[in-house]
CSV table of C-alpha atoms in Angstrom, one decimal:
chain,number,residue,atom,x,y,z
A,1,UNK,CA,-12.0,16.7,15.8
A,2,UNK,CA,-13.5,18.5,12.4
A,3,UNK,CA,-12.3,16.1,9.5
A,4,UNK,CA,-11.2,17.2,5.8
A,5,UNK,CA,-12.7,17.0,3.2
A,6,UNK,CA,-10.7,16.3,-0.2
A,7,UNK,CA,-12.1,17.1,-4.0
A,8,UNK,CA,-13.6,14.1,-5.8
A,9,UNK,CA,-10.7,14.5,-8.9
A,10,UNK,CA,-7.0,14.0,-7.8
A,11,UNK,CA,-4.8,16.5,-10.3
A,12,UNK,CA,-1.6,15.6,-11.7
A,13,UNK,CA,0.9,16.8,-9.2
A,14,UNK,CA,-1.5,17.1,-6.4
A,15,UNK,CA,-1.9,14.7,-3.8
A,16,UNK,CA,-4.4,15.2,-1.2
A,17,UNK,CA,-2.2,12.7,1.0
A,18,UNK,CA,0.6,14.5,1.1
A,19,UNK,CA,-0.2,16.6,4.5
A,20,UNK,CA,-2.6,14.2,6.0
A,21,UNK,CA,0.2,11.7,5.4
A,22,UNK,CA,2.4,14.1,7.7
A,23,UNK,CA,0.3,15.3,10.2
A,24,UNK,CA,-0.3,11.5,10.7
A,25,UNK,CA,3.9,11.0,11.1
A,26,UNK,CA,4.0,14.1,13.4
A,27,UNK,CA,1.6,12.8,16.0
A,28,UNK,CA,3.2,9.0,15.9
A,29,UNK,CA,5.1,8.4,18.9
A,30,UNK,CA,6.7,5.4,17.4
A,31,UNK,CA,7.2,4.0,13.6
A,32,UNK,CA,4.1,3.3,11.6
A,33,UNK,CA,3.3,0.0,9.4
A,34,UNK,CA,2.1,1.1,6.0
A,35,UNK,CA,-1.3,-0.1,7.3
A,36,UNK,CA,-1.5,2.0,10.6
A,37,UNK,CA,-0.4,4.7,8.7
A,38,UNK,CA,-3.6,4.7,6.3
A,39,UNK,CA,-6.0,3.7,9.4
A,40,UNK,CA,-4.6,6.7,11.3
A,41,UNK,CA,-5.1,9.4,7.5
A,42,UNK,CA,-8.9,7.5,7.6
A,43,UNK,CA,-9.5,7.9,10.8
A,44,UNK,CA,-9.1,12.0,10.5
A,45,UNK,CA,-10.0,12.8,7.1
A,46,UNK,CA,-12.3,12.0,4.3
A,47,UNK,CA,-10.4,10.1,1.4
A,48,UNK,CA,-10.4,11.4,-2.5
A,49,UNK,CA,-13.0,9.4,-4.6
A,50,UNK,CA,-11.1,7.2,-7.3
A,51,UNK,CA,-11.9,4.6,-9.5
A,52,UNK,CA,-15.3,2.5,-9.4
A,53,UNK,CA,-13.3,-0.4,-10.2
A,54,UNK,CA,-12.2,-2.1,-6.9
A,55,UNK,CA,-8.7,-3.2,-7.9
A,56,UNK,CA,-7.9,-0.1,-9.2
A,57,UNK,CA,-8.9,2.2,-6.7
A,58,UNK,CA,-6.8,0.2,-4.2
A,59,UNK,CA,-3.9,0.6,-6.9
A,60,UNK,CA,-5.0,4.1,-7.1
A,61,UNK,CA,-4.9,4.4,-3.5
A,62,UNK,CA,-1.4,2.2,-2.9
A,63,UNK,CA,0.1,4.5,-5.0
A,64,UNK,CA,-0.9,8.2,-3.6
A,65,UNK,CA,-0.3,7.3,-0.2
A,66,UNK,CA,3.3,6.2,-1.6
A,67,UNK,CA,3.7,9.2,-3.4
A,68,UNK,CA,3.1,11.3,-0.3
A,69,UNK,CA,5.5,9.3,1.2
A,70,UNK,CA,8.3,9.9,-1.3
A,71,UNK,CA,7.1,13.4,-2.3
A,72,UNK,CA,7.5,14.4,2.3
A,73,UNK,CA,11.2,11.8,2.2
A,74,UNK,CA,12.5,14.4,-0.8
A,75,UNK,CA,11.0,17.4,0.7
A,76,UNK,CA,11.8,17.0,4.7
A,77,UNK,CA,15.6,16.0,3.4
A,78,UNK,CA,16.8,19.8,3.2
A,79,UNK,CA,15.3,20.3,6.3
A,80,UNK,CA,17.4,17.5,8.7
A,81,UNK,CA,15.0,15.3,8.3
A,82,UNK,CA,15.0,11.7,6.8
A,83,UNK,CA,11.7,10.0,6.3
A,84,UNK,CA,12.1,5.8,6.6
A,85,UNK,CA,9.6,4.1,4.5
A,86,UNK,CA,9.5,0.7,4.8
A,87,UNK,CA,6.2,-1.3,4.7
A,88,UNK,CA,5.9,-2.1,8.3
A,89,UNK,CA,8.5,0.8,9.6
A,90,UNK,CA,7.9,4.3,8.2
A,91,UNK,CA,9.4,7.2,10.4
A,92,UNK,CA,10.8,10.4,10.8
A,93,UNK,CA,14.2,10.7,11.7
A,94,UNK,CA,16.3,13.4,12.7
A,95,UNK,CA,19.9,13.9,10.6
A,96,UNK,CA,23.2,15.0,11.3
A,97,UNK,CA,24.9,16.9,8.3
A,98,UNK,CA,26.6,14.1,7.2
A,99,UNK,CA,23.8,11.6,6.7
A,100,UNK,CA,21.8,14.5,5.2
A,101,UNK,CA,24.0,14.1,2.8
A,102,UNK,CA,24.4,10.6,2.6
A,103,UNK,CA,20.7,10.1,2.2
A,104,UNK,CA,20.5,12.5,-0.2
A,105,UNK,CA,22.5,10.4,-2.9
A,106,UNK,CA,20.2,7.3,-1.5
A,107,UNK,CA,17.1,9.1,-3.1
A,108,UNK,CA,19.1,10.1,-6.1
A,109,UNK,CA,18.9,5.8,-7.3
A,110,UNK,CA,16.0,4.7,-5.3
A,111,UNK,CA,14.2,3.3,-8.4
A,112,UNK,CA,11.2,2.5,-6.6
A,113,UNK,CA,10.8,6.3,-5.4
A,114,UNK,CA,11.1,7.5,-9.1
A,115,UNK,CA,8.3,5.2,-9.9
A,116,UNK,CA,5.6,6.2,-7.5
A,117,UNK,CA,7.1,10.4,-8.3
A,118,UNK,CA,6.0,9.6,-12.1
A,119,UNK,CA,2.4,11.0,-12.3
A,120,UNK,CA,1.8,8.9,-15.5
A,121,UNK,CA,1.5,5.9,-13.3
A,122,UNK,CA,-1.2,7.4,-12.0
A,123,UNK,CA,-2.8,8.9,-14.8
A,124,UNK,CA,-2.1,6.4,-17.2
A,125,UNK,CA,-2.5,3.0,-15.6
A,126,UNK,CA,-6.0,1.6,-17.0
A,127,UNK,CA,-7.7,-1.9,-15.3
A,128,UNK,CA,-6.3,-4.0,-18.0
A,129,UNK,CA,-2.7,-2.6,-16.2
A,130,UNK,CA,-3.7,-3.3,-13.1
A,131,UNK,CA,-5.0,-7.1,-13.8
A,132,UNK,CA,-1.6,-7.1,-15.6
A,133,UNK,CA,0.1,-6.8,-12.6
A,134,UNK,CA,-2.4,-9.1,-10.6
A,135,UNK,CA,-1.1,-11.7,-12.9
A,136,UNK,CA,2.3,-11.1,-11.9
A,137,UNK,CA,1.7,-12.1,-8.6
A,138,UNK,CA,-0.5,-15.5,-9.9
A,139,UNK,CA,2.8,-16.4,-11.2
A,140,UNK,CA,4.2,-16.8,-7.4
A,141,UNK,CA,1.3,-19.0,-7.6
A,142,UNK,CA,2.2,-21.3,-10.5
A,143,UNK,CA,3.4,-24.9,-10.6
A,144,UNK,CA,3.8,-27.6,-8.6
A,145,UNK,CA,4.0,-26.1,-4.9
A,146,UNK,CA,0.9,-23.6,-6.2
A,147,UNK,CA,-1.7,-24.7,-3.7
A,148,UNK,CA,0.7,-25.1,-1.1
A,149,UNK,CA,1.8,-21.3,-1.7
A,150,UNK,CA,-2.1,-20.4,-1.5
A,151,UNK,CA,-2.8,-22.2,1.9
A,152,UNK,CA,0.4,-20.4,3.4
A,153,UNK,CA,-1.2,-17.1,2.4
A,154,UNK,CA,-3.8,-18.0,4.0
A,155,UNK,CA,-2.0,-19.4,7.3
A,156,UNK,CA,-3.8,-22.9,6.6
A,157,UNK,CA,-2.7,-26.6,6.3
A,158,UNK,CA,-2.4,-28.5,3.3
A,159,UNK,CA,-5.4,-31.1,4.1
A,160,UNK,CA,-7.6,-27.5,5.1
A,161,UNK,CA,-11.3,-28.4,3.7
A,162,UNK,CA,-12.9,-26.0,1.7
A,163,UNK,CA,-15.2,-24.7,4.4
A,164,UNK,CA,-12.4,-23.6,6.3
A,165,UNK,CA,-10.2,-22.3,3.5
A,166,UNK,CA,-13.8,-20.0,3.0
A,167,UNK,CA,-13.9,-18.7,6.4
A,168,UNK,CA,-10.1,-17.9,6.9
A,169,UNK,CA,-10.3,-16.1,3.6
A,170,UNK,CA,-13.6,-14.0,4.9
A,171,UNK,CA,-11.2,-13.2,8.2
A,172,UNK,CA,-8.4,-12.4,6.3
A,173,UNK,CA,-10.1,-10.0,3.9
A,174,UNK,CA,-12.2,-8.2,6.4
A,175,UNK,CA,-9.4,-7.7,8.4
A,176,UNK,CA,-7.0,-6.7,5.6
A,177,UNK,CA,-9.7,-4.6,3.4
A,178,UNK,CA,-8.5,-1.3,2.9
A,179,UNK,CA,-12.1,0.6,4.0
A,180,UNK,CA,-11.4,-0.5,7.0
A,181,UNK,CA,-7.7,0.4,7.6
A,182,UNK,CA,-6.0,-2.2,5.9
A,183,UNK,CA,-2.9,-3.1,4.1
A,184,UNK,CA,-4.0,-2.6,0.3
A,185,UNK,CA,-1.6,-5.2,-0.8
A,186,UNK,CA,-2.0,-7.9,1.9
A,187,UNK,CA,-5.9,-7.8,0.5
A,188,UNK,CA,-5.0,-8.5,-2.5
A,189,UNK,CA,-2.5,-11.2,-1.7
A,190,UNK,CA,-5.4,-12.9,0.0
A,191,UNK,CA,-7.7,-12.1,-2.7
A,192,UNK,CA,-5.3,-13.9,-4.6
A,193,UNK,CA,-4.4,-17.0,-2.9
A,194,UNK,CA,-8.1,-17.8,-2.6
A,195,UNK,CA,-8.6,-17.5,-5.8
A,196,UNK,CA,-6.0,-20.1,-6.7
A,197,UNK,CA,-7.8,-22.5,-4.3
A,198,UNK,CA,-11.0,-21.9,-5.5
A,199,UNK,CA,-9.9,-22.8,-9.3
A,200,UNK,CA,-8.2,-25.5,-8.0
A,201,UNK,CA,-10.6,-27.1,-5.5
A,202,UNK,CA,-13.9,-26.5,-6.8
């Protein structure tokens, strides 16, 4: 099948997710982690080019595949359809009249939907944002249970070596890089969490 190509610049307003995101939905026969969702768009179509920085082009990329999703949950609504998007359910569902309506009060104070609709979160976030934000998570990370947090991240046991915590990390993160269909944000929590060990056994 003849993939798509997307421009190199992504313009305010413009998402080149937004129909790969639903031709993706249309040919799921059953609800789509956030994950399979971006392994299916790959699979079919050639991403947009975003920043050279590798945190924030996963960012970057995080947040146009959201915004598809909430720009398609806003747009299918006046049409009887209500678009689920949770991280490991996301799915098109058919409405009756009544939970059209329903629903569409549900958008109206969905906070997280008016975040990832505001272009300038795009536009304007730099890498000094995006470490910010890094360092939100490190603070999951942060007194006396850190390491124990760390190794659970990881799946490991509290007397792991370092050898091992080094290879389950390498599994983790091939399996969880983005470029190769993976969750964005389960990268980076592993990214994280070995991090943390490394500072604090080495």
């Amino acid at each position: 099948m003849p993939t798509t190509s997307f421009r190199n610049t992504v313009d305010v307003g413009e998402n080149p997710l937004v129909m790969p995101v639903l031709a993706a939905l249309q040919a799921a026969d059953k609800p789509l982690a956030i994950h399979e969702l971006m392994a299916a768009i790959k699979a079919q179509h050639t991403l947009p080019t975003l920043d050279d920085d590798l945190q924030v082009a996963l960012f970057q990329m995080n947040w146009l595949l959201m915004n598809a999703l909430y720009q398609l949950q806003h747009n299918l609504l006046s049409e009887g359809y209500y678009l689920a998007i949770q991280t490991l359910h996301i799915e098109l569902q058919s409405l009756s009249a009544d939970a059209s309506v329903a629903d569409g009060q549900a958008l109206k104070s969905d906070r997280l939907r008016d975040y990832y609709l505001d272009w300038q979160h795009f536009n304007g976030t730099t890498k000094a944002d995006v470490d910010a934000l890094l360092r939100g998570v490190w603070q999951q990370f942060t007194g006396r249970d850190q390491q124990a947090d760390a190794l659970a991240v990881l799946s490991l046991d509290e007397d792991a070596d370092w050898a091992t915590i080094r290879t389950r990390y390498r599994q983790l993160a091939a399996r969880h890089h983005p470029d190769r269909g993976g969750d964005a944000q389960a990268f980076m929590r592993v990214r994280q969490a070995y991090e943390c060990l490394q500072q604090a056994r080495r």
